[in-house]
Coordinates of C-alpha atoms in Angstrom, one line a residue:
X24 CA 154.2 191.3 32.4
X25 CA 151.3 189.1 33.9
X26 CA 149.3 189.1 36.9
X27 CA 150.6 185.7 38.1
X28 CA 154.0 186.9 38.1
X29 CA 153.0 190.5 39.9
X30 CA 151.2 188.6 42.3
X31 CA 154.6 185.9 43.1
X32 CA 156.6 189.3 43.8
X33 CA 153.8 190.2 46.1
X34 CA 154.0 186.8 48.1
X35 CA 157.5 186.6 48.3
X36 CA 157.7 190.6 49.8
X37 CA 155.2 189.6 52.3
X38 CA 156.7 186.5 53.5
X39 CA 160.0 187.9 53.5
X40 CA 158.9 190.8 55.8
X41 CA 160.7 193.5 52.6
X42 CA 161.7 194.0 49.4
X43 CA 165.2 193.7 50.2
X44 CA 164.9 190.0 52.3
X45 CA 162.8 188.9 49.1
X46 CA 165.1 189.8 46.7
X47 CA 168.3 188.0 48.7
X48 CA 165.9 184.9 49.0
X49 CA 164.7 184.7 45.4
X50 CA 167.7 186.1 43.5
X51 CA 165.8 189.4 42.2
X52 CA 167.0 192.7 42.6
X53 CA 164.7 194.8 45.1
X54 CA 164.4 197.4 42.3
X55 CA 162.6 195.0 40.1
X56 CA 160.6 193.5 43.1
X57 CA 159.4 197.1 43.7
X58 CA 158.2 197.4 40.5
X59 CA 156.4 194.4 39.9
X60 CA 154.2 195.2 43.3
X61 CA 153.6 198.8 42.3
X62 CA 152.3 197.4 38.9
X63 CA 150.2 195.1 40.7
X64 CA 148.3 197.7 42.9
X65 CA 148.2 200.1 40.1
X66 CA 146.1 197.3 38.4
X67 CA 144.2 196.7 41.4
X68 CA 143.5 200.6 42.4
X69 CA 144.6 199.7 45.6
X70 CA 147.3 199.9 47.9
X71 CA 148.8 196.9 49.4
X72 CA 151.7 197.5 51.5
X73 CA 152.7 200.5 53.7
X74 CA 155.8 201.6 52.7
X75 CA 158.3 204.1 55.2
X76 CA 162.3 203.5 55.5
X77 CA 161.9 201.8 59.1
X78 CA 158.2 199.7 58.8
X79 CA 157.0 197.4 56.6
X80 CA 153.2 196.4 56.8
X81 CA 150.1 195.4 54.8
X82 CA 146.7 197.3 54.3
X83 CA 143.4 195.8 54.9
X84 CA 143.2 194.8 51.3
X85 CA 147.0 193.5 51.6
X86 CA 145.7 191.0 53.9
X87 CA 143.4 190.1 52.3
X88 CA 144.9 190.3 48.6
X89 CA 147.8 187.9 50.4
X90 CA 145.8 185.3 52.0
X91 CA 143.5 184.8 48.2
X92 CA 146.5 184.9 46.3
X93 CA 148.6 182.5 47.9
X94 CA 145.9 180.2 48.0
X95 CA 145.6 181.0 44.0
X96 CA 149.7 180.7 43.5
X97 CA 149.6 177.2 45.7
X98 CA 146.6 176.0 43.5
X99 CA 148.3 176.8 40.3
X100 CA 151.5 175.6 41.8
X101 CA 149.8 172.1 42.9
X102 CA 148.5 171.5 39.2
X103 CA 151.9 172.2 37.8
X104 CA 153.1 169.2 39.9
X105 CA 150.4 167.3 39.2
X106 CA 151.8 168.0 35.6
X107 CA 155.0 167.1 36.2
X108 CA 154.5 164.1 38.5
X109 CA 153.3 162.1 35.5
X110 CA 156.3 162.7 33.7
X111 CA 158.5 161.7 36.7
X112 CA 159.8 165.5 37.1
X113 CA 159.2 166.5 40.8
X114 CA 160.7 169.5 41.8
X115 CA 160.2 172.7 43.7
X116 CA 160.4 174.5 46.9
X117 CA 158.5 172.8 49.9
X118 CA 157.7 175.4 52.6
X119 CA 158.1 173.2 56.1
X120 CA 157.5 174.0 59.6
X121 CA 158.7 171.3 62.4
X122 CA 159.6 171.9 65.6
X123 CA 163.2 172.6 67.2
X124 CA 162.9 169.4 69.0
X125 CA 162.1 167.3 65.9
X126 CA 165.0 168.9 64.1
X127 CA 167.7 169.0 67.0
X128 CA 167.1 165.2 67.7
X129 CA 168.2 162.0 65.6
X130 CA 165.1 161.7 63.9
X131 CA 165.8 165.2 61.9
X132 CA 168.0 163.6 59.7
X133 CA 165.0 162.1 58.0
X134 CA 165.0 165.9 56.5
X135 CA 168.7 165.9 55.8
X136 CA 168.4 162.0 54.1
X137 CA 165.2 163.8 52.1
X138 CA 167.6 166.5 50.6
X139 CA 170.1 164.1 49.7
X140 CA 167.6 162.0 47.8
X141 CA 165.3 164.9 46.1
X142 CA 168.3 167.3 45.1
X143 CA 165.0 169.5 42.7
X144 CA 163.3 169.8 45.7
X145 CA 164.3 172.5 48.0
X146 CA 163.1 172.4 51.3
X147 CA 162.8 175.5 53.6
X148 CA 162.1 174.6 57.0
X149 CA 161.4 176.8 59.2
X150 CA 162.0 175.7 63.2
X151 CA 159.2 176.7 65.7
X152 CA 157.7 175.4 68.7
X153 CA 154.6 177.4 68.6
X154 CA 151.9 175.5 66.0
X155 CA 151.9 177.5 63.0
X156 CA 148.3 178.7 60.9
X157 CA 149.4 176.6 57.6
X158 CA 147.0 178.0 55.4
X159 CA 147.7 181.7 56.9
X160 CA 151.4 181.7 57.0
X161 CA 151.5 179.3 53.7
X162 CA 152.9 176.7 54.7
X163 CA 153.2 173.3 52.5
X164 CA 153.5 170.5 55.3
X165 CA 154.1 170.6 59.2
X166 CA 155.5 167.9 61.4
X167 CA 154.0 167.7 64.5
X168 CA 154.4 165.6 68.2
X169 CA 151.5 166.1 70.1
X170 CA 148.1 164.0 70.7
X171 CA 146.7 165.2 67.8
X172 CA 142.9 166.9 68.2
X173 CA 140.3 167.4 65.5
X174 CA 141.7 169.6 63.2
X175 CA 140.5 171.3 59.4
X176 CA 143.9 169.9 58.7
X177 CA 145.1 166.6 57.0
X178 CA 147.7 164.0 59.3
X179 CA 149.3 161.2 58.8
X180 CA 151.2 159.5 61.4
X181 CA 154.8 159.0 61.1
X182 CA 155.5 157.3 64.6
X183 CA 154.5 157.0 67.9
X184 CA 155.4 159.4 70.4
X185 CA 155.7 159.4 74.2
X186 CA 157.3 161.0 77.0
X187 CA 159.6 159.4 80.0
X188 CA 159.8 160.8 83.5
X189 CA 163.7 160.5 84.4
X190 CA 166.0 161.7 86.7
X191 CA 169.8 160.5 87.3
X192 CA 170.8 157.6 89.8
X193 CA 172.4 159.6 92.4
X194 CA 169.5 162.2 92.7
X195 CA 167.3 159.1 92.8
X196 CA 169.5 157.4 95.8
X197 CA 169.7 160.4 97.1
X198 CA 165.9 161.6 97.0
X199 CA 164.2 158.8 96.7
X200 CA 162.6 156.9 93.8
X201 CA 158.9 158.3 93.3
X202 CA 156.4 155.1 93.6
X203 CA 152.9 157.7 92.6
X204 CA 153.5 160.9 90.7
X205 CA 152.4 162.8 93.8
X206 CA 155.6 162.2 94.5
X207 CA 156.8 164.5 92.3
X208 CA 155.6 167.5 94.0
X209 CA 157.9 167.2 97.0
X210 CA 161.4 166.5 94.7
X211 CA 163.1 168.6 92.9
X212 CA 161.9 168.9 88.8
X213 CA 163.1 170.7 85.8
X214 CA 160.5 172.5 83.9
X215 CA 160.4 172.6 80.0
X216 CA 158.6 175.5 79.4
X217 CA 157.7 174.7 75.6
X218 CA 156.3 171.9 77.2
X219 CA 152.3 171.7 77.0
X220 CA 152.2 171.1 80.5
X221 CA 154.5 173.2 82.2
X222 CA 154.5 172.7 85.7
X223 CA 151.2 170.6 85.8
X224 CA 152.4 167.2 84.8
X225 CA 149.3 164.9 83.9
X226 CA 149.1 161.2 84.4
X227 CA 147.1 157.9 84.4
X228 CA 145.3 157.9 88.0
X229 CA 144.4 154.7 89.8
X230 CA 141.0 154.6 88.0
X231 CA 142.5 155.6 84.9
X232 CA 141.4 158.6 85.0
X233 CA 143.7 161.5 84.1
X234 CA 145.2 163.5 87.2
X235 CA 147.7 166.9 87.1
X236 CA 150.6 166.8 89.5
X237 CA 151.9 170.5 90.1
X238 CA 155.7 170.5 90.6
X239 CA 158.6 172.8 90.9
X240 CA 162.3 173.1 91.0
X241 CA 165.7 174.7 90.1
X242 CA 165.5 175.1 86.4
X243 CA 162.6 176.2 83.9
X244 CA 164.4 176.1 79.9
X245 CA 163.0 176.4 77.1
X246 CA 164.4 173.2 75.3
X247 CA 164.3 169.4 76.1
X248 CA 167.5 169.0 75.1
X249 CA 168.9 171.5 78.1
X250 CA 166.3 169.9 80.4
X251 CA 167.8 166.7 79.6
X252 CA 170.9 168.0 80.7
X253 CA 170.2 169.1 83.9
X254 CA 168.7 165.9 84.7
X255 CA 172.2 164.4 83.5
X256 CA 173.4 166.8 86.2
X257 CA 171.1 165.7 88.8
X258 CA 169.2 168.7 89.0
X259 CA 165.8 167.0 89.1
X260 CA 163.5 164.8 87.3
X261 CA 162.3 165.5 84.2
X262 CA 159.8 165.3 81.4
X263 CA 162.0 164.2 78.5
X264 CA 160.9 162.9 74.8
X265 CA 161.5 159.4 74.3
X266 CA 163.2 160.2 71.6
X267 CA 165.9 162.8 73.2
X268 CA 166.0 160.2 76.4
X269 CA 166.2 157.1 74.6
X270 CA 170.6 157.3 74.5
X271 CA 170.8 159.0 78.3
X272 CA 168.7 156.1 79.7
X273 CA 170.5 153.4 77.4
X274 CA 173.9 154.2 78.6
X275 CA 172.7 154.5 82.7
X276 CA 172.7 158.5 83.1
X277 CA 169.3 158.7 83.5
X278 CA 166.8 156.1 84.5
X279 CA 163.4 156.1 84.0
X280 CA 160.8 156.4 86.7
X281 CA 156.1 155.9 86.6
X282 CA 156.1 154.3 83.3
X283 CA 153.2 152.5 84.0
X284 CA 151.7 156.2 84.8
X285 CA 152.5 158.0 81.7
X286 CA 149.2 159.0 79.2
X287 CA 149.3 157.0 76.0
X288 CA 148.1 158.4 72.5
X289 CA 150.6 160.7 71.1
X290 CA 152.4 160.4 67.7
X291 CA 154.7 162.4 65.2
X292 CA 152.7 163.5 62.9
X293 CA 152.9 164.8 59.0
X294 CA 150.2 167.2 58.3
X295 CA 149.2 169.2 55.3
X296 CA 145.9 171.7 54.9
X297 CA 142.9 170.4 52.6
X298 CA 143.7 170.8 48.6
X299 CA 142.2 170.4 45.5
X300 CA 145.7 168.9 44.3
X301 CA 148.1 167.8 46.8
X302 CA 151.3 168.6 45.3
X303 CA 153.6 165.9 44.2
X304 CA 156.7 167.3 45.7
X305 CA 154.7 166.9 49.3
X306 CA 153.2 163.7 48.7
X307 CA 156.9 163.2 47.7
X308 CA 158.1 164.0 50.7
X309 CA 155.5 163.0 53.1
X310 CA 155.9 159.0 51.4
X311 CA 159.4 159.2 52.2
X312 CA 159.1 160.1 56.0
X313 CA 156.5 157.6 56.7
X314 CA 159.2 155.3 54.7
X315 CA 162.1 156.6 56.8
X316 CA 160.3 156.2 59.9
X317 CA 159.1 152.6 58.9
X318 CA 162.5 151.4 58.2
X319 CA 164.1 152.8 61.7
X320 CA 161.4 151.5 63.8
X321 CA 162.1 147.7 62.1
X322 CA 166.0 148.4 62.4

């Protein structure tokens, strides 16, 4: 049995959180997958994972045994592609992290039109708001809406991104329509709290300068696509993607309000960690969504 092999088990333990989780994901039984890391260790001297019938964890030298050898598996990994790319046989698993937003709006079909096309490459996406560590949690590509900052990371832009202040008609007749977004702090606004923001909206001053606007109001969710609702409802103004707006505002159930005061700059972004060899099936996928994106902005 070789190390490369031992060391896959090892990865697939830890990122499954157990032997028995790894096994259901990779089609192994846990007996072997037990095996395989006791061989490792016992070739190492060292002990790797803490094992009771309740906890799970690593050791020191787990930790750090993981984060070299994943970098080592996705290395070898990225050559084999390269390999296979210039025989025109792209395939694999693509490890994905976007957030629940991306995925739970139109534009995540760009994933399921990816499957569709690629049926060799399997992509496991995993849905989280939070910005994942790639290179930590091993992760192949991340899509990501946000103003992107400097990062030890790799980006390219898929489309632009920004936000709308909304609220519906009647709350608007009813309340008033805001003319400065210090407005906002005396009506009524629904807070996204996996917003960046929370309840300090920013906007473009009058000298261009960038201001905060502290607001409140009946509802704080965790989801645009709740907050959106509520404003549907007339609950309050919100802070809405353009993206999960655009349809409420096209049909008249929510109207847009300080578009001339919204901050500028943000994107969607595609972005991958610093590698020797990019691997085909991500250059693979990360050509398709600037492609996908491309064709729906001209459409």
């Amino acid at each position: 049995m070789d190390t490369l092999t031992r060391m896959r088990a090892f990865i697939d333990v830890v990122e499954a959180e157990g032997f028995s989780a790894a096994a259901r994901k990779i089609g192994r039984s846990k007996a072997l997958l037990s095996k395989y890391v006791r061989e490792l260790e016992d070739e190492l001297g060292a002990l790797l994972l803490n094992r009771t019938t309740r906890q799970f964890s690593l050791t020191e030298a787990g930790h750090t045994y993981y984060r070299r050898a994943s970098e080592i598996v996705r290395e070898v990994d990225s050559l084999a592609d390269a390999v296979r790319e210039s025989s025109g046989d792209v395939r694999g698993r693509i490890k994905l992290s976007a957030p629940r937003t991306f995925a739970d709006a139109e534009i995540g079909h760009s994933l399921i039109d990816f499957a569709r096309q690629y049926p060799d490459i399997v992509l496991e996406i995993h849905l989280d708001d939070r910005f994942v560590d790639m290179v930590e949690e091993g992760f192949d590509l991340a899509v990501r809406i946000t103003r992107l900052e400097n990062s030890s990371l790799i980006a390219r832009r898929l489309a632009p991104f920004s936000v709308r202040i909304c609220a519906a008609p009647d709350l608007i007749a009813a309340k008033g329509m805001p003319t400065q977004p210090q407005d906002l702090a005396r009506l009524p606004c629904i807070i996204d709290t996996n917003g960046r923001w929370l309840s300090n909206w920013p906007f473009r001053g009058d000298d261009n300068d960038t201001i905060s606007v502290s607001v409140s109001g009946p509802i704080e969710v965790n989801s645009p696509i709740a907050a959106r609702a509520a404003a549907v409802a007339g609950l309050g103004f919100s802070v809405l993607p353009d993206f999960i707006a655009a349809s409420e505002i096209a049909s008249g159930r929510l109207l847009p309000v300080l578009d001339d005061r919204i901050l500028q700059g943000g994107g969607i972004f595609a972005v991958y960690p610093h590698r020797r060899y990019l691997p085909a099936k991500v250059r693979v996928l990360v050509d398709f969504l600037v492609q996908w994106f491309k064709a729906r902005e001209a459409g």
